[in-house]
Amino acid sequence: TGAAGGARPALTPDRPGAYTFSLTTRDQENASSIADQVVVRVNNQAPVALASSDVVTSALTPIRVDGSRSSDPEGQRLSYLWAFLAVPSGSGLGSSSFTPSATAVAPSFRADRKGAYRVRLTVSDSALNSTTQVNVTVVNSSPAANAGGFRTASIARAVVLSGSATDPNQEDQLVYKWS
C-alpha cells in the first residue's frame, strides 16, 4: 500500500510473491512517458518453531509437548511434526507413540523407560521449515508393594504369605523383603 502519486511511494507487502509495479510520468503539458516496470520479489520467511520447556518427570506421568507458540512471520498456516531424536536403551517409542498423533500441535506420550528423551519439533509453512527440541528426563518411580489379603492362621501351623508388586519402571528388577 502507498500513495499512487509521487516518485517514491512506500510499499508494505503482506505475503510472499512477485509484485509488478508500473510507473508512468506526465509533464505539465500532459505529455506521457512510456510505462516502465519494476518487479519486487518478496521472499517467504521461515516459520519460528517454539516448543514447551524441558521436562523432568516420573514414568507414571503422561508427558505433553507443546508447539502452540510457534509462528510464521507472514501468518501462514503451520503444520507440525514431532519425532524422537533419542530415547533410552530398550525403549520402543517411535512416531506412533504420540497421542493423538505426531502431527498434533500439542501431543503427549508415555515414557516406557527411565532416562533421557530428546524430542524434535519441526514446523512448516509448506515452503520452509524450522526445528527445535525438548529434552525430557524420566526419573525413577517407586514400586508399589502389595502384601496380599487378610489371612487367618492357626498356632504352630505355617502361614504362606503371598506378596506382589508393580513398578512403572519396567526395566527395574524388584527385590522382596518381609519384616
Tab-separated table of N, CA and C in Angstrom:
chain	number	residue	atom	x	y	z
A	1	THR	N	0.848	-1.187	0.000
A	1	THR	CA	0.000	0.000	0.000
A	1	THR	C	0.882	1.234	0.000
A	2	GLY	N	0.388	2.315	-0.495
A	2	GLY	CA	1.150	3.557	-0.515
A	2	GLY	C	0.486	4.534	-1.455
A	3	ALA	N	1.034	5.726	-1.541
A	3	ALA	CA	0.468	6.746	-2.410
A	3	ALA	C	0.735	6.381	-3.859
A	4	ALA	N	-0.311	6.498	-4.676
A	4	ALA	CA	-0.152	6.192	-6.099
A	4	ALA	C	0.629	7.293	-6.792
A	5	GLY	N	0.628	8.480	-6.231
A	5	GLY	CA	1.377	9.591	-6.815
A	5	GLY	C	2.703	9.741	-6.114
A	6	GLY	N	3.611	10.450	-6.747
A	6	GLY	CA	4.913	10.675	-6.146
A	6	GLY	C	5.944	9.711	-6.696
A	7	ALA	N	7.206	10.096	-6.592
A	7	ALA	CA	8.295	9.306	-7.162
A	7	ALA	C	8.741	8.170	-6.251
A	8	ARG	N	8.386	8.227	-4.949
A	8	ARG	CA	8.893	7.233	-4.004
A	8	ARG	C	7.798	6.749	-3.061
A	9	PRO	N	6.807	6.044	-3.565
A	9	PRO	CA	5.770	5.537	-2.656
A	9	PRO	C	6.325	4.421	-1.773
A	10	ALA	N	5.751	4.273	-0.585
A	10	ALA	CA	6.144	3.199	0.333
A	10	ALA	C	5.208	2.016	0.124
A	11	LEU	N	5.784	0.833	0.115
A	11	LEU	CA	5.021	-0.391	-0.103
A	11	LEU	C	5.231	-1.330	1.068
A	12	THR	N	4.164	-1.977	1.516
A	12	THR	CA	4.265	-2.950	2.600
A	12	THR	C	3.613	-4.247	2.153
A	13	PRO	N	4.392	-5.183	1.598
A	13	PRO	CA	3.817	-6.456	1.158
A	13	PRO	C	3.300	-7.258	2.361
A	14	ASP	N	2.203	-7.963	2.158
A	14	ASP	CA	1.638	-8.748	3.251
A	14	ASP	C	1.781	-10.249	3.046
A	15	ARG	N	2.390	-10.659	1.937
A	15	ARG	CA	2.646	-12.081	1.706
A	15	ARG	C	3.745	-12.240	0.664
A	16	PRO	N	4.400	-13.409	0.659
A	16	PRO	CA	5.463	-13.641	-0.313
A	16	PRO	C	4.912	-13.668	-1.734
A	17	GLY	N	5.777	-13.376	-2.686
A	17	GLY	CA	5.398	-13.439	-4.085
A	17	GLY	C	6.135	-12.395	-4.896
A	18	ALA	N	5.788	-12.308	-6.172
A	18	ALA	CA	6.377	-11.316	-7.074
A	18	ALA	C	5.325	-10.251	-7.352
A	19	TYR	N	5.675	-9.013	-7.125
A	19	TYR	CA	4.784	-7.880	-7.342
A	19	TYR	C	5.359	-7.029	-8.480
A	20	THR	N	4.537	-6.733	-9.476
A	20	THR	CA	4.960	-5.907	-10.606
A	20	THR	C	4.289	-4.541	-10.493
A	21	PHE	N	5.104	-3.505	-10.570
A	21	PHE	CA	4.598	-2.132	-10.491
A	21	PHE	C	5.006	-1.393	-11.768
A	22	SER	N	4.086	-0.591	-12.277
A	22	SER	CA	4.338	0.218	-13.473
A	22	SER	C	4.382	1.692	-13.085
A	23	LEU	N	5.310	2.410	-13.702
A	23	LEU	CA	5.447	3.844	-13.454
A	23	LEU	C	5.318	4.579	-14.782
A	24	THR	N	4.435	5.536	-14.791
A	24	THR	CA	4.337	6.460	-15.922
A	24	THR	C	4.458	7.871	-15.357
A	25	THR	N	4.956	8.759	-16.182
A	25	THR	CA	5.058	10.161	-15.762
A	25	THR	C	4.370	11.035	-16.800
A	26	ARG	N	3.989	12.205	-16.359
A	26	ARG	CA	3.306	13.155	-17.243
A	26	ARG	C	3.846	14.535	-16.886
A	27	ASP	N	4.099	15.313	-17.893
A	27	ASP	CA	4.585	16.667	-17.613
A	27	ASP	C	3.421	17.652	-17.584
A	28	GLN	N	3.756	18.927	-17.392
A	28	GLN	CA	2.719	19.952	-17.261
A	28	GLN	C	1.935	20.186	-18.535
A	29	GLU	N	2.467	19.730	-19.664
A	29	GLU	CA	1.736	19.883	-20.918
A	29	GLU	C	1.009	18.602	-21.288
A	30	ASN	N	0.933	17.699	-20.340
A	30	ASN	CA	0.173	16.456	-20.477
A	30	ASN	C	0.819	15.436	-21.417
A	31	ALA	N	2.135	15.548	-21.631
A	31	ALA	CA	2.852	14.545	-22.420
A	31	ALA	C	3.212	13.392	-21.486
A	32	SER	N	2.945	12.163	-21.900
A	32	SER	CA	3.143	10.981	-21.048
A	32	SER	C	4.359	10.176	-21.474
A	33	SER	N	4.969	9.571	-20.483
A	33	SER	CA	6.096	8.663	-20.745
A	33	SER	C	5.564	7.274	-21.084
A	34	ILE	N	6.451	6.467	-21.607
A	34	ILE	CA	6.136	5.049	-21.774
A	34	ILE	C	6.248	4.426	-20.390
A	35	ALA	N	5.360	3.488	-20.080
A	35	ALA	CA	5.378	2.842	-18.755
A	35	ALA	C	6.666	2.041	-18.578
A	36	ASP	N	7.238	2.159	-17.408
A	36	ASP	CA	8.400	1.351	-17.033
A	36	ASP	C	7.984	0.489	-15.849
A	37	GLN	N	8.455	-0.738	-15.837
A	37	GLN	CA	8.020	-1.660	-14.781
A	37	GLN	C	9.183	-2.075	-13.902
A	38	VAL	N	8.846	-2.364	-12.676
A	38	VAL	CA	9.788	-2.944	-11.723
A	38	VAL	C	9.089	-4.125	-11.056
A	39	VAL	N	9.848	-5.176	-10.829
A	39	VAL	CA	9.322	-6.349	-10.128
A	39	VAL	C	9.962	-6.385	-8.746
A	40	VAL	N	9.131	-6.481	-7.735
A	40	VAL	CA	9.604	-6.614	-6.358
A	40	VAL	C	9.279	-8.035	-5.917
A	41	ARG	N	10.322	-8.771	-5.601
A	41	ARG	CA	10.130	-10.145	-5.134
A	41	ARG	C	10.198	-10.147	-3.611
A	42	VAL	N	9.136	-10.641	-2.985
A	42	VAL	CA	9.068	-10.746	-1.524
A	42	VAL	C	9.257	-12.221	-1.179
A	43	ASN	N	10.372	-12.500	-0.526
A	43	ASN	CA	10.694	-13.886	-0.178
A	43	ASN	C	9.927	-14.350	1.047
A	44	ASN	N	9.599	-15.619	1.046
A	44	ASN	CA	8.976	-16.255	2.195
A	44	ASN	C	10.010	-16.340	3.317
A	45	GLN	N	9.602	-16.028	4.519
A	45	GLN	CA	10.479	-16.177	5.676
A	45	GLN	C	10.133	-17.467	6.397
A	46	ALA	N	11.138	-18.097	6.948
A	46	ALA	CA	10.928	-19.365	7.656
A	46	ALA	C	10.066	-19.146	8.900
A	47	PRO	N	9.238	-20.120	9.234
A	47	PRO	CA	8.485	-20.035	10.487
A	47	PRO	C	9.442	-20.148	11.675
A	48	VAL	N	8.941	-19.858	12.837
A	48	VAL	CA	9.724	-19.952	14.069
A	48	VAL	C	9.133	-21.074	14.918
A	49	ALA	N	9.929	-22.116	15.166
A	49	ALA	CA	9.484	-23.248	15.986
A	49	ALA	C	9.780	-22.951	17.450
A	50	LEU	N	8.744	-22.968	18.270
A	50	LEU	CA	8.888	-22.795	19.719
A	50	LEU	C	8.153	-23.942	20.391
A	51	ALA	N	8.863	-24.678	21.230
A	51	ALA	CA	8.259	-25.819	21.926
A	51	ALA	C	8.254	-25.562	23.424
A	52	SER	N	7.521	-26.416	24.123
A	52	SER	CA	7.450	-26.315	25.577
A	52	SER	C	8.835	-26.479	26.194
A	53	SER	N	8.944	-26.119	27.445
A	53	SER	CA	10.214	-26.196	28.174
A	53	SER	C	10.618	-27.648	28.395
A	54	ASP	N	11.899	-27.819	28.728
A	54	ASP	CA	12.382	-29.150	29.077
A	54	ASP	C	11.604	-29.677	30.280
A	55	VAL	N	11.515	-31.026	30.388
A	55	VAL	CA	10.655	-31.659	31.385
A	55	VAL	C	11.452	-32.672	32.197
A	56	VAL	N	11.230	-32.687	33.509
A	56	VAL	CA	11.705	-33.758	34.381
A	56	VAL	C	10.463	-34.328	35.045
A	57	THR	N	10.252	-35.650	34.904
A	57	THR	CA	9.019	-36.256	35.380
A	57	THR	C	9.248	-37.713	35.761
A	58	SER	N	8.209	-38.350	36.282
A	58	SER	CA	8.286	-39.774	36.613
A	58	SER	C	7.661	-40.588	35.490
A	59	ALA	N	7.892	-41.894	35.533
A	59	ALA	CA	7.411	-42.778	34.471
A	59	ALA	C	5.890	-42.870	34.424
A	60	LEU	N	5.219	-42.552	35.522
A	60	LEU	CA	3.763	-42.683	35.567
A	60	LEU	C	3.032	-41.534	34.892
A	61	THR	N	3.709	-40.446	34.663
A	61	THR	CA	3.075	-39.223	34.184
A	61	THR	C	3.054	-39.154	32.658
A	62	PRO	N	1.872	-38.888	32.041
A	62	PRO	CA	1.887	-38.615	30.595
A	62	PRO	C	2.685	-37.336	30.352
A	63	ILE	N	3.470	-37.329	29.305
A	63	ILE	CA	4.349	-36.193	29.008
A	63	ILE	C	3.768	-35.455	27.811
A	64	ARG	N	3.458	-34.183	28.014
A	64	ARG	CA	2.864	-33.357	26.949
A	64	ARG	C	3.929	-32.408	26.423
A	65	VAL	N	4.070	-32.385	25.116
A	65	VAL	CA	4.950	-31.417	24.457
A	65	VAL	C	4.045	-30.477	23.659
A	66	ASP	N	4.430	-29.212	23.589
A	66	ASP	CA	3.510	-28.210	23.044
A	66	ASP	C	4.239	-27.277	22.080
A	67	GLY	N	3.742	-27.191	20.864
A	67	GLY	CA	4.328	-26.302	19.863
A	67	GLY	C	3.445	-25.122	19.519
A	68	SER	N	2.436	-24.846	20.357
A	68	SER	CA	1.435	-23.820	20.018
A	68	SER	C	1.997	-22.394	19.978
A	69	ARG	N	3.168	-22.166	20.532
A	69	ARG	CA	3.762	-20.823	20.481
A	69	ARG	C	4.562	-20.596	19.191
A	70	SER	N	4.632	-21.611	18.333
A	70	SER	CA	5.313	-21.453	17.041
A	70	SER	C	4.524	-20.468	16.183
A	71	SER	N	5.231	-19.811	15.255
A	71	SER	CA	4.551	-18.798	14.434
A	71	SER	C	5.209	-18.696	13.067
A	72	ASP	N	4.526	-18.005	12.176
A	72	ASP	CA	5.045	-17.731	10.845
A	72	ASP	C	5.007	-16.222	10.628
A	73	PRO	N	6.117	-15.613	10.189
A	73	PRO	CA	6.150	-14.148	10.020
A	73	PRO	C	5.073	-13.610	9.088
A	74	GLU	N	4.682	-14.409	8.077
A	74	GLU	CA	3.647	-13.950	7.152
A	74	GLU	C	2.258	-14.412	7.580
A	75	GLY	N	2.158	-15.081	8.703
A	75	GLY	CA	0.857	-15.546	9.189
A	75	GLY	C	0.333	-16.757	8.454
A	76	GLN	N	1.203	-17.477	7.736
A	76	GLN	CA	0.758	-18.668	7.026
A	76	GLN	C	0.444	-19.792	8.010
A	77	ARG	N	-0.446	-20.660	7.601
A	77	ARG	CA	-0.830	-21.807	8.418
A	77	ARG	C	0.370	-22.747	8.563
A	78	LEU	N	0.565	-23.269	9.761
A	78	LEU	CA	1.696	-24.146	10.040
A	78	LEU	C	1.259	-25.601	10.147
A	79	SER	N	2.157	-26.490	9.765
A	79	SER	CA	1.981	-27.910	10.061
A	79	SER	C	3.067	-28.292	11.062
A	80	TYR	N	2.794	-29.335	11.845
A	80	TYR	CA	3.667	-29.739	12.938
A	80	TYR	C	4.063	-31.195	12.762
A	81	LEU	N	5.307	-31.524	13.133
A	81	LEU	CA	5.753	-32.906	13.122
A	81	LEU	C	6.710	-33.117	14.289
A	82	TRP	N	6.334	-34.035	15.178
A	82	TRP	CA	7.142	-34.382	16.345
A	82	TRP	C	7.854	-35.699	16.061
A	83	ALA	N	9.109	-35.810	16.518
A	83	ALA	CA	9.884	-37.037	16.328
A	83	ALA	C	10.843	-37.209	17.502
A	84	PHE	N	11.134	-38.461	17.825
A	84	PHE	CA	12.122	-38.752	18.857
A	84	PHE	C	13.506	-38.754	18.214
A	85	LEU	N	14.406	-37.913	18.729
A	85	LEU	CA	15.797	-37.911	18.278
A	85	LEU	C	16.620	-38.907	19.080
A	86	ALA	N	16.255	-39.101	20.358
A	86	ALA	CA	16.965	-40.033	21.235
A	86	ALA	C	15.995	-40.552	22.285
A	87	VAL	N	16.124	-41.827	22.592
A	87	VAL	CA	15.341	-42.476	23.650
A	87	VAL	C	16.286	-43.368	24.446
A	88	PRO	N	15.938	-43.721	25.690
A	88	PRO	CA	16.808	-44.619	26.461
A	88	PRO	C	16.922	-45.997	25.803
A	89	SER	N	18.002	-46.669	26.065
A	89	SER	CA	18.213	-48.018	25.546
A	89	SER	C	17.052	-48.924	25.944
A	90	GLY	N	16.546	-49.681	24.986
A	90	GLY	CA	15.447	-50.604	25.251
A	90	GLY	C	14.066	-49.993	25.065
A	91	SER	N	13.989	-48.688	24.817
A	91	SER	CA	12.692	-48.048	24.614
A	91	SER	C	12.121	-48.441	23.263
A	92	GLY	N	10.813	-48.603	23.228
A	92	GLY	CA	10.142	-48.929	21.977
A	92	GLY	C	9.375	-47.755	21.391
A	93	LEU	N	9.631	-46.544	21.892
A	93	LEU	CA	8.866	-45.388	21.414
A	93	LEU	C	9.297	-44.974	20.007
A	94	GLY	N	8.305	-44.561	19.220
A	94	GLY	CA	8.535	-44.066	17.870
A	94	GLY	C	7.459	-43.058	17.522
A	95	SER	N	7.353	-42.694	16.263
A	95	SER	CA	6.414	-41.645	15.857
A	95	SER	C	4.961	-42.000	16.171
A	96	SER	N	4.627	-43.285	16.218
A	96	SER	CA	3.244	-43.671	16.535
A	96	SER	C	2.953	-43.609	18.032
A	97	SER	N	3.934	-43.246	18.843
A	97	SER	CA	3.742	-43.172	20.301
A	97	SER	C	3.110	-41.865	20.755
A	98	PHE	N	2.964	-40.893	19.843
A	98	PHE	CA	2.360	-39.614	20.204
A	98	PHE	C	0.841	-39.721	20.123
A	99	THR	N	0.149	-39.145	21.131
A	99	THR	CA	-1.306	-39.131	21.166
A	99	THR	C	-1.770	-37.685	21.115
A	100	PRO	N	-2.647	-37.277	20.221
A	100	PRO	CA	-3.361	-38.119	19.277
A	100	PRO	C	-2.512	-38.538	18.084
A	101	SER	N	-1.490	-37.734	17.696
A	101	SER	CA	-0.617	-38.128	16.593
A	101	SER	C	0.635	-37.267	16.620
A	102	ALA	N	1.631	-37.666	15.826
A	102	ALA	CA	2.888	-36.913	15.737
A	102	ALA	C	2.714	-35.595	14.998
A	103	THR	N	1.552	-35.368	14.379
A	103	THR	CA	1.305	-34.116	13.648
A	103	THR	C	0.401	-33.157	14.430
A	104	ALA	N	0.113	-33.482	15.675
A	104	ALA	CA	-0.702	-32.600	16.519
A	104	ALA	C	0.142	-31.424	17.018
A	105	VAL	N	-0.513	-30.324	17.341
A	105	VAL	CA	0.177	-29.151	17.867
A	105	VAL	C	0.777	-29.452	19.245
A	106	ALA	N	0.036	-30.168	20.077
A	106	ALA	CA	0.475	-30.434	21.456
A	106	ALA	C	0.150	-31.883	21.845
A	107	PRO	N	0.894	-32.849	21.308
A	107	PRO	CA	0.619	-34.244	21.642
A	107	PRO	C	1.246	-34.640	22.978
A	108	SER	N	0.930	-35.837	23.421
A	108	SER	CA	1.557	-36.386	24.617
A	108	SER	C	2.058	-37.791	24.303
A	109	PHE	N	2.909	-38.301	25.189
A	109	PHE	CA	3.387	-39.674	25.068
A	109	PHE	C	3.664	-40.203	26.467
A	110	ARG	N	3.729	-41.524	26.587
A	110	ARG	CA	4.075	-42.166	27.853
A	110	ARG	C	5.452	-42.783	27.712
A	111	ALA	N	6.347	-42.370	28.568
A	111	ALA	CA	7.700	-42.923	28.549
A	111	ALA	C	7.640	-44.399	28.947
A	112	ASP	N	8.421	-45.226	28.274
A	112	ASP	CA	8.444	-46.639	28.616
A	112	ASP	C	9.730	-47.050	29.325
A	113	ARG	N	10.615	-46.120	29.539
A	113	ARG	CA	11.862	-46.351	30.271
A	113	ARG	C	12.235	-45.063	30.997
A	114	LYS	N	12.958	-45.210	32.100
A	114	LYS	CA	13.514	-44.002	32.715
A	114	LYS	C	14.771	-43.639	31.947
A	115	GLY	N	15.104	-42.359	31.965
A	115	GLY	CA	16.277	-41.886	31.240
A	115	GLY	C	15.973	-40.641	30.434
A	116	ALA	N	16.836	-40.371	29.454
A	116	ALA	CA	16.755	-39.135	28.673
A	116	ALA	C	16.093	-39.381	27.317
A	117	TYR	N	15.145	-38.506	26.988
A	117	TYR	CA	14.468	-38.493	25.688
A	117	TYR	C	14.723	-37.132	25.070
A	118	ARG	N	15.008	-37.087	23.767
A	118	ARG	CA	15.102	-35.828	23.032
A	118	ARG	C	14.036	-35.861	21.959
A	119	VAL	N	13.153	-34.860	21.995
A	119	VAL	CA	12.026	-34.804	21.071
A	119	VAL	C	12.190	-33.555	20.195
A	120	ARG	N	12.099	-33.752	18.874
A	120	ARG	CA	12.247	-32.635	17.934
A	120	ARG	C	10.880	-32.213	17.414
A	121	LEU	N	10.682	-30.900	17.330
A	121	LEU	CA	9.504	-30.325	16.688
A	121	LEU	C	9.961	-29.665	15.391
A	122	THR	N	9.299	-30.016	14.285
A	122	THR	CA	9.513	-29.346	13.004
A	122	THR	C	8.204	-28.664	12.619
A	123	VAL	N	8.257	-27.358	12.396
A	123	VAL	CA	7.080	-26.636	11.897
A	123	VAL	C	7.366	-26.217	10.465
A	124	SER	N	6.327	-26.239	9.638
A	124	SER	CA	6.472	-25.908	8.230
A	124	SER	C	5.339	-24.994	7.788
A	125	ASP	N	5.677	-24.034	6.916
A	125	ASP	CA	4.643	-23.189	6.315
A	125	ASP	C	4.347	-23.653	4.895
A	126	SER	N	4.695	-24.876	4.586
A	126	SER	CA	4.554	-25.570	3.304
A	126	SER	C	5.700	-25.263	2.352
A	127	ALA	N	6.535	-24.271	2.652
A	127	ALA	CA	7.697	-23.982	1.812
A	127	ALA	C	8.995	-24.071	2.610
A	128	LEU	N	8.973	-23.563	3.834
A	128	LEU	CA	10.170	-23.555	4.673
A	128	LEU	C	9.871	-24.207	6.017
A	129	ASN	N	10.934	-24.739	6.643
A	129	ASN	CA	10.802	-25.429	7.936
A	129	ASN	C	11.662	-24.751	8.990
A	130	SER	N	11.317	-25.027	10.235
A	130	SER	CA	12.117	-24.612	11.375
A	130	SER	C	11.996	-25.708	12.424
A	131	THR	N	13.073	-25.945	13.177
A	131	THR	CA	13.046	-27.008	14.186
A	131	THR	C	13.521	-26.493	15.533
A	132	THR	N	13.094	-27.199	16.558
A	132	THR	CA	13.567	-27.001	17.923
A	132	THR	C	13.420	-28.337	18.626
A	133	GLN	N	13.884	-28.429	19.851
A	133	GLN	CA	13.742	-29.692	20.564
A	133	GLN	C	13.408	-29.486	22.029
A	134	VAL	N	12.854	-30.550	22.619
A	134	VAL	CA	12.524	-30.592	24.037
A	134	VAL	C	13.291	-31.770	24.634
A	135	ASN	N	13.962	-31.519	25.751
A	135	ASN	CA	14.640	-32.590	26.470
A	135	ASN	C	13.736	-33.055	27.605
A	136	VAL	N	13.512	-34.358	27.673
A	136	VAL	CA	12.659	-34.940	28.702
A	136	VAL	C	13.496	-35.928	29.502
A	137	THR	N	13.512	-35.771	30.817
A	137	THR	CA	14.212	-36.694	31.692
A	137	THR	C	13.180	-37.404	32.552
A	138	VAL	N	13.139	-38.726	32.447
A	138	VAL	CA	12.216	-39.534	33.237
A	138	VAL	C	13.019	-40.152	34.381
A	139	VAL	N	12.634	-39.797	35.606
A	139	VAL	CA	13.338	-40.270	36.798
A	139	VAL	C	12.660	-41.521	37.347
A	140	ASN	N	13.354	-42.197	38.230
A	140	ASN	CA	12.846	-43.430	38.823
A	140	ASN	C	11.556	-43.174	39.603
A	141	SER	N	10.634	-44.099	39.469
A	141	SER	CA	9.396	-44.077	40.259
A	141	SER	C	9.425	-45.244	41.220
A	142	SER	N	8.920	-45.041	42.424
A	142	SER	CA	8.921	-46.108	43.432
A	142	SER	C	7.934	-47.208	43.065
A	143	PRO	N	8.312	-48.464	43.347
A	143	PRO	CA	7.357	-49.555	43.127
A	143	PRO	C	6.259	-49.514	44.191
A	144	ALA	N	5.173	-50.216	43.943
A	144	ALA	CA	4.071	-50.318	44.914
A	144	ALA	C	4.005	-51.768	45.397
A	145	ALA	N	4.135	-51.959	46.708
A	145	ALA	CA	4.092	-53.300	47.305
A	145	ALA	C	2.662	-53.656	47.694
A	146	ASN	N	2.342	-54.937	47.539
A	146	ASN	CA	1.036	-55.464	47.945
A	146	ASN	C	1.300	-56.720	48.765
A	147	ALA	N	1.042	-56.657	50.076
A	147	ALA	CA	1.320	-57.781	50.986
A	147	ALA	C	0.250	-58.865	50.923
A	148	GLY	N	-0.735	-58.709	50.087
A	148	GLY	CA	-1.785	-59.722	49.965
A	148	GLY	C	-2.947	-59.401	50.890
A	149	GLY	N	-3.967	-60.232	50.815
A	149	GLY	CA	-5.159	-60.012	51.627
A	149	GLY	C	-5.012	-60.560	53.049
A	150	PHE	N	-6.048	-60.339	53.837
A	150	PHE	CA	-6.088	-60.805	55.223
A	150	PHE	C	-5.968	-62.314	55.261
A	151	ARG	N	-5.210	-62.845	56.248
A	151	ARG	CA	-5.023	-64.288	56.430
A	151	ARG	C	-5.439	-64.670	57.840
A	152	THR	N	-5.969	-65.866	57.941
A	152	THR	CA	-6.253	-66.458	59.249
A	152	THR	C	-5.263	-67.590	59.443
A	153	ALA	N	-4.692	-67.686	60.637
A	153	ALA	CA	-3.671	-68.702	60.894
A	153	ALA	C	-3.994	-69.454	62.167
A	154	SER	N	-3.419	-70.624	62.262
A	154	SER	CA	-3.525	-71.433	63.485
A	154	SER	C	-2.161	-71.495	64.125
A	155	ILE	N	-2.156	-71.617	65.444
A	155	ILE	CA	-0.906	-71.719	66.186
A	155	ILE	C	-0.184	-72.991	65.745
A	156	ALA	N	1.121	-72.852	65.578
A	156	ALA	CA	2.015	-73.944	65.206
A	156	ALA	C	1.791	-74.444	63.781
A	157	ARG	N	1.153	-73.694	62.969
A	157	ARG	CA	0.973	-74.061	61.552
A	157	ARG	C	1.601	-72.966	60.680
A	158	ALA	N	2.247	-73.362	59.632
A	158	ALA	CA	2.904	-72.412	58.726
A	158	ALA	C	1.854	-71.553	58.016
A	159	VAL	N	2.180	-70.294	57.876
A	159	VAL	CA	1.340	-69.364	57.128
A	159	VAL	C	2.112	-68.975	55.870
A	160	VAL	N	1.505	-69.158	54.721
A	160	VAL	CA	2.141	-68.772	53.462
A	160	VAL	C	1.609	-67.391	53.074
A	161	LEU	N	2.526	-66.464	53.003
A	161	LEU	CA	2.167	-65.111	52.601
A	161	LEU	C	2.313	-65.009	51.078
A	162	SER	N	1.511	-64.167	50.479
A	162	SER	CA	1.551	-64.025	49.020
A	162	SER	C	1.630	-62.542	48.664
A	163	GLY	N	2.853	-62.080	48.446
A	163	GLY	CA	3.058	-60.668	48.117
A	163	GLY	C	3.277	-60.467	46.627
A	164	SER	N	3.068	-59.240	46.195
A	164	SER	CA	3.336	-58.868	44.807
A	164	SER	C	3.712	-57.389	44.781
A	165	ALA	N	4.136	-56.954	43.642
A	165	ALA	CA	4.494	-55.540	43.490
A	165	ALA	C	4.345	-55.141	42.031
A	166	THR	N	4.119	-53.856	41.832
A	166	THR	CA	4.129	-53.296	40.482
A	166	THR	C	5.146	-52.165	40.456
A	167	ASP	N	5.796	-52.007	39.309
A	167	ASP	CA	6.803	-50.963	39.162
A	167	ASP	C	6.614	-50.302	37.803
A	168	PRO	N	6.358	-48.988	37.770
A	168	PRO	CA	6.193	-48.308	36.484
A	168	PRO	C	7.463	-48.340	35.633
A	169	ASN	N	8.591	-48.567	36.273
A	169	ASN	CA	9.855	-48.678	35.538
A	169	ASN	C	10.064	-50.148	35.207
A	170	GLN	N	9.525	-50.575	34.085
A	170	GLN	CA	9.501	-51.988	33.760
A	170	GLN	C	10.891	-52.615	33.640
A	171	GLU	N	11.924	-51.811	33.482
A	171	GLU	CA	13.265	-52.367	33.381
A	171	GLU	C	13.881	-52.681	34.747
A	172	ASP	N	13.257	-52.218	35.826
A	172	ASP	CA	13.782	-52.463	37.172
A	172	ASP	C	13.536	-53.911	37.606
A	173	GLN	N	14.498	-54.470	38.335
A	173	GLN	CA	14.311	-55.781	38.956
A	173	GLN	C	13.959	-55.536	40.409
A	174	LEU	N	12.880	-56.158	40.868
A	174	LEU	CA	12.411	-55.934	42.233
A	174	LEU	C	12.971	-56.975	43.185
A	175	VAL	N	13.240	-56.534	44.407
A	175	VAL	CA	13.684	-57.418	45.496
A	175	VAL	C	12.603	-57.337	46.568
A	176	TYR	N	12.137	-58.502	47.028
A	176	TYR	CA	11.093	-58.553	48.054
A	176	TYR	C	11.748	-58.784	49.401
A	177	LYS	N	11.296	-58.025	50.419
A	177	LYS	CA	11.838	-58.192	51.773
A	177	LYS	C	10.678	-58.097	52.752
A	178	TRP	N	10.462	-59.170	53.512
A	178	TRP	CA	9.430	-59.200	54.548
A	178	TRP	C	10.083	-58.893	55.880
A	179	SER	N	9.369	-58.202	56.751
A	179	SER	CA	9.908	-57.957	58.108
A	179	SER	C	8.764	-58.039	59.097
